[in-house]
C-alpha positions as a printed Julia matrix, in Angstrom:
622×3 Matrix{Float64}:
  12.29  -65.59    1.79
  13.8   -67.9    -0.83
  16.86  -67.12   -2.93
  14.7   -66.68   -6.06
  12.52  -64.14   -4.3
  15.56  -62.16   -3.18
  16.98  -62.15   -6.74
  13.7   -60.88   -8.15
  13.45  -58.16   -5.55
  17.05  -57.02   -6.22
  16.34  -56.69   -9.95
  13.12  -54.77   -9.31
  14.9   -52.43   -6.89
  17.68  -51.76   -9.43
  15.38  -50.91  -12.33
  12.99  -48.9   -10.19
  15.92  -46.83   -8.89
  17.02  -46.08  -12.47
  13.44  -45.08  -13.31
  13.36  -42.71  -10.31
  16.61  -41.05  -11.44
  15.36  -40.55  -15.01
  11.98  -39.23  -13.83
  13.71  -36.81  -11.43
  15.94  -35.45  -14.2
  13.05  -34.94  -16.59
  10.92  -33.46  -13.81
  13.65  -31.0   -12.86
  13.9   -29.7   -16.41
  10.14  -29.37  -16.73
   9.6   -27.7   -13.34
  12.5   -25.31  -13.92
  11.01  -24.14  -17.21
   7.5   -23.77  -15.8
   8.73  -21.97  -12.66
  10.89  -19.57  -14.66
   8.11  -18.7   -17.12
   5.62  -18.21  -14.31
   8.02  -16.01  -12.32
   8.84  -13.87  -15.36
   5.16  -13.41  -16.2
   4.44  -12.43  -12.61
   7.42  -10.06  -12.67
   6.23   -8.35  -15.86
   2.68   -7.92  -14.56
   3.99   -6.6   -11.26
   6.18   -4.05  -13.06
   3.21   -2.88  -15.12
   1.06   -2.48  -12.0
   3.79   -0.57  -10.15
   4.25    1.77  -13.1
   0.49    2.36  -13.36
   0.32    3.07   -9.63
   3.0     5.74   -9.85
   1.48    7.21  -13.03
  -1.84    7.6   -11.21
  -0.27    9.89   -8.61
   1.36   12.06  -11.27
  -1.86   12.09  -13.33
  -3.8    13.35  -10.31
  -1.3    16.19   -9.98
  -1.97   17.34  -13.56
  -5.74   17.24  -12.98
  -5.35   19.4    -9.86
  -3.26   21.99  -11.65
  -5.69   22.22  -14.57
  -8.53   22.91  -12.13
  -6.42   25.55  -10.37
  -5.59   27.23  -13.71
  -9.24   27.42  -14.78
 -10.39   28.91  -11.47
  -7.48   31.37  -11.32
  -8.24   32.7   -14.82
 -11.95   32.95  -14.02
 -11.28   35.06  -10.95
  -8.57   37.11  -12.61
 -10.84   38.01  -15.55
 -13.68   39.04  -13.22
 -12.77   42.73  -12.97
 -15.95   43.46  -10.99
 -14.22   42.16   -7.84
 -11.23   44.1    -6.53
  -9.22   41.18   -5.1
  -6.25   43.45   -4.55
  -8.13   45.5    -1.95
  -7.54   42.69    0.58
  -3.79   42.65    0.03
  -2.87   45.04    2.89
  -4.84   42.94    5.39
  -3.03   39.75    4.3
   0.6    40.6     3.47
   3.12   42.46    5.6
   6.55   43.91    4.85
   9.27   42.84    7.27
  12.48   44.54    8.41
  14.48   42.14    6.25
  12.87   43.57    3.11
  10.78   40.48    2.3
   6.98   40.55    2.15
   5.24   37.61    3.82
   1.67   36.41    4.38
   0.6    37.04    7.98
   1.57   34.1    10.26
  -2.08   33.68   11.32
  -2.78   32.08    7.94
  -0.36   29.28    8.83
  -1.47   28.84   12.44
  -5.18   28.92   11.52
  -7.51   31.83   10.79
 -11.28   32.17   10.34
 -11.9    34.42    7.31
 -14.73   36.93    6.9
 -16.61   34.61    4.54
 -16.57   31.82    7.12
 -13.78   29.74    5.56
 -10.95   28.5     7.76
  -7.43   28.83    6.36
  -4.44   27.03    7.87
  -0.92   25.87    6.93
  -0.71   28.59    4.24
   2.29   30.92    3.79
   3.17   33.54    1.22
   6.53   35.1     0.3
   7.72   37.93   -1.94
  11.52   38.22   -2.13
  13.32   41.32   -0.87
  14.58   42.17   -4.33
  11.12   42.18   -5.97
  10.19   45.71   -4.82
   6.76   46.95   -3.78
   4.05   44.96   -5.64
   1.91   46.89   -8.12
  -1.88   46.64   -8.24
  -1.89   43.7   -10.66
   0.63   41.68   -8.65
  -1.35   42.34   -5.47
  -4.49   41.12   -7.2
  -2.77   37.93   -8.39
  -1.22   37.33   -4.96
  -4.62   37.54   -3.25
  -6.24   35.22   -5.84
  -3.37   32.72   -5.56
  -3.56   32.81   -1.75
  -7.34   32.2    -1.78
  -7.02   29.22   -4.15
  -4.03   27.67   -2.39
  -5.84   27.95    0.94
  -9.06   26.57   -0.61
  -7.66   23.58   -2.48
  -4.6    22.8    -0.36
  -6.34   20.88    2.48
  -8.07   18.56   -0.01
  -5.08   18.0    -2.32
  -2.21   17.48    0.1
  -3.16   13.9     0.94
  -1.22   12.2    -1.87
   1.1    15.22   -2.36
   3.37   17.11    0.01
   1.86   20.5    -0.71
   0.17   22.87   -3.14
   1.91   26.08   -4.11
   1.67   28.85   -6.67
   4.74   30.78   -7.84
   4.61   34.14   -9.59
   7.27   35.35  -12.06
   7.84   38.46   -9.87
   9.75   36.31   -7.3
   6.71   35.43   -5.18
   5.31   32.13   -3.93
   2.23   31.02   -1.95
   2.33   27.56   -0.33
  -0.05   25.28    1.56
   2.23   22.76    3.3
   0.92   21.13    6.5
   3.52   21.49    9.23
   6.04   23.35    7.02
   5.99   27.2     7.26
   7.89   27.59    3.98
   7.12   31.25    3.37
   7.9    32.22    6.95
  11.3    30.47    6.87
  12.43   31.44    3.37
  15.57   33.6     3.26
  14.69   37.22    2.37
  17.22   37.31   -0.47
  15.83   34.07   -2.0
  14.95   34.43   -5.7
  12.53   31.62   -6.5
  12.73   32.42  -10.22
  16.5    31.97  -10.27
  16.37   28.27   -9.43
  16.02   25.7   -12.15
  12.57   24.64  -10.92
  10.6    27.89  -11.34
  12.89   29.19  -14.09
  11.74   26.31  -16.3
   8.24   27.87  -16.44
   9.33   31.32  -17.67
   8.42   32.12  -21.3
  12.09   32.48  -22.26
  12.79   28.92  -21.1
   9.39   27.41  -21.94
   8.09   29.03  -25.15
   5.58   26.22  -25.77
   4.05   26.82  -22.28
   4.06   23.14  -21.4
   3.61   21.57  -17.99
   7.09   21.15  -16.48
   8.41   18.27  -14.38
  11.58   19.01  -12.46
  14.3    16.54  -11.75
  14.81   15.32   -8.18
  16.31   18.09   -6.04
  16.88   18.86   -2.36
  14.61   21.65   -1.04
  16.89   23.52    1.37
  13.98   25.32    3.09
  11.89   22.17    3.7
  15.03   19.92    3.86
  13.46   17.1     1.83
  14.17   15.44   -1.52
  11.48   16.61   -3.92
  10.22   16.5    -7.51
   7.97   19.36   -8.64
   5.31   19.59  -11.37
   4.36   23.1   -12.53
   1.78   24.41  -14.99
   2.44   27.93  -16.38
  -0.72   30.05  -16.6
  -0.85   32.96  -19.1
  -3.6    35.44  -19.89
  -5.14   35.8   -23.36
  -2.29   38.14  -24.35
   0.37   35.59  -23.46
   1.42   37.39  -20.26
   2.79   35.01  -17.61
   0.54   35.2   -14.5
   1.22   32.3   -12.13
   2.44   28.67  -11.87
   0.3    26.29   -9.75
   2.44   23.33   -8.68
   2.68   20.22   -6.52
   5.72   18.81   -4.72
   6.01   15.01   -4.56
   8.41   13.82   -1.85
  10.93   11.07   -2.45
   9.97    9.51    0.9
   6.36    9.11   -0.3
   7.51    7.52   -3.57
   9.78    5.1    -1.7
   6.98    4.2     0.72
   4.63    3.32   -2.15
   7.29    1.21   -3.86
   8.07   -0.58   -0.58
   4.4    -1.41    0.04
   3.85   -2.81   -3.45
   7.2    -4.54   -3.92
   7.03   -8.2    -4.93
   8.53  -10.66   -2.44
  12.17  -11.37   -3.24
  12.44   -8.5    -5.74
  14.45   -5.26   -5.65
  13.45   -1.92   -7.14
  15.53    0.64   -9.05
  14.06    4.0   -10.11
  16.08    6.14  -12.54
  15.4     9.08  -14.82
  15.85    8.82  -18.57
  19.08   10.79  -18.2
  20.46    8.28  -15.68
  19.78   10.08  -12.39
  19.25    7.62   -9.54
  15.91    8.33   -7.86
  15.76    5.24   -5.64
  18.03    2.25   -5.56
  20.72    0.35   -3.65
  21.91    3.33   -1.59
  20.4     6.35    0.14
  20.8     9.9    -1.11
  23.22   11.32    1.46
  24.2    14.83    2.56
  27.04   14.92    0.05
  24.64   14.52   -2.87
  22.59   17.6    -1.91
  25.09   20.03   -3.38
  24.65   18.74   -6.91
  21.3    16.86   -6.87
  20.77   13.14   -6.99
  23.48   10.72   -7.97
  24.0     9.56  -11.52
  24.3     5.83  -12.12
  27.79    6.42  -13.52
  28.89    7.73  -10.1
  27.98    4.54   -8.2
  30.54    1.96   -7.16
  28.03   -0.78   -7.94
  28.02   -1.28  -11.75
  24.63   -3.02  -11.82
  22.47    0.19  -11.85
  24.6     1.44  -14.76
  23.98   -1.77  -16.7
  20.26   -1.67  -15.96
  20.02    1.95  -17.11
  21.72    1.01  -20.37
  19.31   -1.91  -20.83
  16.35    0.39  -20.14
  17.55    2.97  -22.65
  18.03    0.26  -25.29
  14.66   -1.43  -24.85
  12.35    1.27  -23.43
  13.05    4.0   -25.96
  11.32    1.86  -28.56
   8.0     2.68  -26.89
   7.4    -0.66  -25.13
   5.17   -0.22  -22.05
   6.93   -3.02  -20.16
   9.66   -5.5   -20.93
  11.55   -8.25  -19.09
  15.25   -8.64  -19.82
  18.12  -10.59  -18.29
  21.3    -9.05  -16.95
  23.85  -11.46  -18.37
  26.56  -10.52  -15.87
  24.53  -11.14  -12.69
  21.94  -13.51  -14.19
  19.1   -11.48  -12.67
  15.84  -10.84  -14.52
  14.77   -7.19  -14.87
  11.28   -5.89  -15.7
  10.97   -2.31  -16.98
   8.02    0.08  -16.96
   7.89    3.75  -17.88
   6.31    6.35  -15.56
   4.86    9.16  -17.64
   5.09   12.75  -16.44
   8.59   12.9   -14.96
   9.65   10.29  -17.57
  11.2     7.89  -15.07
  12.05    4.24  -15.62
  11.09    1.71  -12.97
  13.18   -1.47  -12.94
  12.11   -4.48  -10.83
  15.03   -6.89  -10.32
  14.37  -10.58   -9.62
  17.42  -12.74   -8.84
  17.89  -15.93  -10.82
  18.22  -17.77   -7.51
  14.51  -17.21   -6.89
  13.72  -19.16  -10.06
  16.25  -21.96   -9.47
  15.01  -22.32   -5.89
  11.54  -23.16   -7.15
  13.05  -25.66   -9.59
  14.98  -27.4    -6.81
  11.83  -27.71   -4.75
  10.05  -29.2    -7.73
  12.86  -31.7    -8.23
  12.63  -32.74   -4.59
   8.93  -33.34   -5.08
   9.64  -35.48   -8.14
  12.2   -37.47   -6.17
   9.68  -38.12   -3.41
   7.14  -39.27   -5.97
   9.73  -41.58   -7.52
  10.58  -43.14   -4.19
   6.88  -43.66   -3.58
   6.53  -45.31   -6.96
   9.48  -47.55   -6.2
   7.87  -48.7    -2.96
   4.61  -49.43   -4.76
   6.47  -51.57   -7.3
   8.15  -53.54   -4.54
   4.81  -54.12   -2.83
   3.35  -55.39   -6.09
   6.25  -57.79   -6.62
   5.96  -58.94   -3.04
   2.29  -59.69   -3.59
   3.13  -61.78   -6.64
   5.73  -63.72   -4.72
   3.23  -64.1    -1.9
   0.72  -65.75   -4.11
   3.38  -68.27   -5.16
   3.99  -69.26   -1.55
   0.54  -70.74   -1.24
  -2.63  -70.7     0.77
  -1.13  -69.72    4.15
   0.24  -66.51    2.73
  -3.1   -65.79    0.99
  -4.85  -66.19    4.33
  -2.38  -63.77    5.87
  -3.02  -61.32    3.03
  -6.8   -61.6     3.49
  -6.46  -60.81    7.17
  -4.23  -57.85    6.41
  -6.72  -56.5     3.89
  -9.59  -56.84    6.37
  -7.68  -54.81    8.93
  -6.59  -52.28    6.31
 -10.28  -51.73    5.41
 -11.03  -51.05    9.06
 -12.76  -54.37    9.66
 -13.11  -56.16   12.96
  -9.69  -57.28   14.29
 -11.06  -60.48   15.86
 -12.59  -61.63   12.58
  -9.3   -60.9    10.79
  -7.34  -62.93   13.32
  -9.69  -65.9    12.86
  -8.39  -66.51    9.35
  -4.68  -66.29   10.2
  -2.57  -69.44    9.98
  -1.19  -69.0    13.51
  -0.96  -72.79   14.1
   1.49  -73.3    11.25
   4.85  -74.5    12.54
   6.83  -72.57    9.99
   8.07  -69.14    9.08
   4.59  -68.39    7.74
   3.04  -69.37   11.08
   5.56  -67.27   12.96
   4.77  -64.38   10.61
   1.04  -64.88   11.2
   1.47  -64.79   14.98
   3.62  -61.69   14.75
   1.05  -60.14   12.46
  -1.69  -60.9    15.0
   0.21  -59.02   17.71
   0.88  -56.18   15.33
  -2.82  -55.98   14.38
  -3.8   -55.71   18.01
  -1.24  -52.95   18.54
  -2.48  -51.12   15.42
  -6.06  -51.32   16.66
  -5.03  -49.92   20.02
  -2.99  -47.16   18.42
  -5.84  -46.36   16.03
  -8.25  -45.86   18.89
  -5.73  -43.69   20.73
  -5.03  -41.72   17.55
  -8.75  -41.11   16.91
  -9.15  -39.77   20.43
  -6.06  -37.57   20.03
  -7.2   -36.28   16.65
 -10.62  -35.4    18.05
  -9.04  -33.51   20.95
  -6.54  -31.7    18.7
  -9.32  -30.79   16.26
 -11.34  -29.22   19.06
  -8.29  -27.29   20.34
  -7.44  -26.12   16.82
 -10.99  -24.86   16.26
 -10.83  -22.89   19.51
  -7.41  -21.45   18.61
  -8.59  -20.48   15.13
 -11.61  -18.74   16.65
  -9.39  -16.77   19.04
  -6.94  -15.93   16.25
  -9.75  -14.74   13.97
 -10.98  -12.44   16.74
  -7.47  -11.03   17.27
  -6.94  -10.36   13.55
 -10.18   -8.35   13.46
  -9.43   -6.22   16.54
  -7.3    -3.06   16.78
  -4.8    -3.66   19.59
  -4.74    0.0    20.72
  -8.44    0.93   20.93
  -9.88   -2.64   21.06
 -12.3    -1.56   18.32
 -12.74   -3.71   15.2
  -9.92   -2.96   12.71
  -9.74   -2.27    8.95
  -9.94   -5.97    8.11
 -13.18   -6.29   10.1
 -14.49   -3.1     8.43
 -13.83   -4.42    4.9
 -15.38   -7.81    5.65
 -18.47   -6.35    7.38
 -19.03   -3.76    4.64
 -18.79   -6.41    1.92
 -21.38   -8.5     3.74
 -23.66   -5.52    4.41
 -23.51   -4.19    0.85
 -24.32   -7.65   -0.5
 -27.27   -8.19    1.85
 -28.89   -4.73    2.0
 -31.45   -3.9    -0.66
 -31.94   -0.44   -2.21
 -34.59    0.5     0.38
 -32.57   -0.62    3.4
 -31.0     2.05    5.57
 -27.22    1.89    5.37
 -24.92    4.84    6.08
 -21.16    5.22    6.54
 -19.38    7.88    8.59
 -15.64    8.57    8.41
 -14.09   10.31   11.44
 -10.63   11.81   11.8
  -8.88   13.3    14.84
  -8.22   16.97   14.03
  -4.59   18.12   13.8
  -3.38   14.73   15.07
   0.09   14.89   13.5
   0.87   18.22   15.25
  -0.5    16.63   18.44
   1.97   13.74   18.11
   4.81   16.08   17.15
   4.09   18.34   20.14
   3.19   15.88   22.92
   4.74   12.63   21.7
   3.38    9.31   20.46
   2.5     8.03   23.94
   0.15   10.96   24.43
  -1.18   10.33   20.92
  -1.9     6.67   21.79
  -3.71    7.72   24.97
  -5.8    10.22   23.02
  -6.71    7.56   20.43
  -7.72    5.14   23.19
 -10.0     7.73   24.76
 -11.55    8.63   21.4
 -12.02    4.91   20.73
 -13.76    4.55   24.1
 -16.23    7.3    23.11
 -17.01    5.45   19.89
 -17.29    2.13   21.72
 -19.87    3.66   24.07
 -22.13    4.27   21.05
 -21.67    0.77   19.58
 -24.63   -1.57   19.39
 -26.18   -3.99   16.93
 -27.04   -1.31   14.35
 -24.1     1.03   15.09
 -20.69   -0.53   14.36
 -17.5     1.42   15.13
 -14.05    0.7    13.65
 -10.52    2.06   13.77
  -9.37    1.8    10.14
  -5.87    3.25   10.56
  -3.89    5.99   12.27
  -6.25    8.64   13.58
  -9.06    7.52   11.23
 -12.26    5.82   12.43
 -15.4     4.62   10.69
 -18.97    4.08   11.86
 -21.46    1.93    9.94
 -25.17    2.56   10.58
 -27.62   -0.19    9.65
 -31.41    0.08    9.93
 -31.0     3.67   11.2
 -32.41    6.79    9.55
 -29.9     9.47    8.57
 -31.25   12.05   11.11
 -30.76    9.55   13.92
 -27.24    8.76   12.66
 -26.55   12.51   12.57
 -27.62   12.81   16.22
 -25.31    9.96   17.21
 -22.37   11.54   15.35
 -22.97   14.96   16.9
 -23.08   13.28   20.33
 -19.74   11.64   19.57
 -18.22   15.01   18.52
 -19.51   16.56   21.75
 -18.29   13.66   23.91
 -14.78   13.79   22.36
 -14.59   17.55   22.92
 -15.87   16.98   26.47
 -12.84   14.76   27.15
 -10.99   18.1    27.28
  -7.68   16.58   26.15
  -5.27   19.51   25.84
  -4.02   20.07   22.25
  -1.55   23.03   22.13
  -1.18   22.72   18.34
  -4.95   22.98   17.65
  -6.72   26.32   17.23
  -9.46   24.88   19.48
  -6.94   24.08   22.24
  -8.14   20.54   22.74
  -8.56   17.26   20.88
 -11.59   17.22   18.57
 -12.8    15.09   15.69
 -14.39   15.86   12.34
 -16.84   13.55   10.59
 -18.35   13.01    7.16
 -21.56   10.97    6.67
 -22.6     9.23    3.43
 -25.8     7.26    2.79
 -26.18    4.36    0.4
 -28.85    5.42   -2.09
 -29.14    2.35   -4.31
 -28.0    -1.24   -4.59
 -25.35   -0.34   -7.19
 -23.46    1.89   -4.76
 -20.28   -0.02   -3.89
 -17.89    0.22   -0.96
 -15.37    2.39   -2.83
 -18.05    4.93   -3.8
 -19.5     5.01   -0.29
 -16.04    5.51    1.25
 -15.15    8.25   -1.26
 -18.41   10.07   -0.5
 -17.8     9.87    3.25
 -14.18   11.0     2.73
 -15.33   14.0     0.7
 -17.72   14.99    3.46
 -14.92   14.51    5.99
 -12.64   16.81    3.98
 -15.54   19.31    3.74
 -15.93   19.2     7.53
 -12.2    19.8     7.98
 -12.13   22.58    5.38
 -15.03   24.31    7.14
 -13.14   24.51   10.42
 -12.94   20.96   11.9
 -14.89   19.69   14.96
 -17.77   19.49   12.5
 -20.04   17.02   10.73
 -20.7    17.15    6.99
 -23.42   15.04    5.37
 -23.64   13.98    1.74
């Protein structure tokens, strides 16, 4: 290349480098702003969704208690039924002076009216004295309602219990015999939780949310919601209530937490519900920690920010902690009046900006190379015809043309640098053609292998590794396809199955025995699988069966055969009243094209709960 050409190329390289630097700087500023705004918007929306999710759980609790109150008052006002006459058959005085519900109601008992009651305990403190006729009546009504509603309501909540102002409490708590373990001298009305419902402490008779406290009998961190129930004369009768466990709250927050974010949950008064440290044994004596007691000052700053900006009634707000630089999104959880803070480090935002800057730099370098190619082309045209011939040949090859035809126009006979370049180019073109053919063959082979691997991977992601049945992902996908393709007259039914008393089975015999039991139950379901009967394991001890093009009576026969086959496995279950592993099932049919997956699943779940409430090892159809 001539001296002039080299000078031109040096100037182009200099100016193009300056252009790349300027473009990178401007791009960094732009990408940083866009990334920050997008991250903050995502953070605010995520905080709102998390707050709404927690509010839903607390709202469900209020709905349950209102239903309990209405039914309790209806039964209490019905003087035609002497509920108290059953008291002596249910409650027993012990040598320690306490009165407790018979243990059979916790272990499992078939009542005279056919209902099955389990996991229910009752307790009247030793200092309460012998119950009068009215207290006996209220105890029997409370026990009936707790045993009736408890199995259906303790999914999202730890338990259902009803406390009476005469130092009595009835509890449905799966796996926790609260009333049987309570100390005889325990006064449930003396604690801050129940005491908050008494007329002297709650003259407006409002629903009461407790702060977080450690339940010494159940040995778990708990928050309680209670609804005082009075008669028409203002006499305090009972308090239906739910316990919500801290572990359940933390699990929900962990599942819904945004990647790279941290969560802090505090009460309006500054009590730490969940945050950078666990609630240890030392905190149980005086309740949860206050943010002022933490060595880390950040929760204290965040609580102050929340008080400043949330008390104005804003549903959600994003602020910046000036000391750490982190962004914080706030949302209020109604009911217990907690504040949920989602913390997003500034490094997450700057990291996105740096990646954007790197992209801009790469684009700049690419632009610089394009400019140099353009300048080279201009210089090439000034060299003359030989270089244009070389360019034509290069373009032919670049377009995928025949290599032999491209070589025919090359000035390979020139005895100059151009001729030498043409000959070298000819060899390079032949090598490129060879490499292209090899690359095409390799790409074809790799494409085939990738397709096979993707097919295998798709099959693995849709299969439950324990039972080898299709998993929840396969269930959701298949149901979406079926609901979209089946018309209103097409037969489509969904059954939800659940292994009875599976948690006590695991607790008693261990998880390995539980896995073996699930595999055997899965094998029973697999034996019934065919084109129009699809079986799934959707999680834990829960299974689902989808019936297509099958009438409901035939689906019922298949389900009853499954229940019989599982019972026939004769897997010993010491913690089950039936003595062996059984399953319960609920069947729902799609009645019209507007019935969606959520409605169908809820209907099947309700029938499953009805089957369990009626004694388990049963099928309920809705």
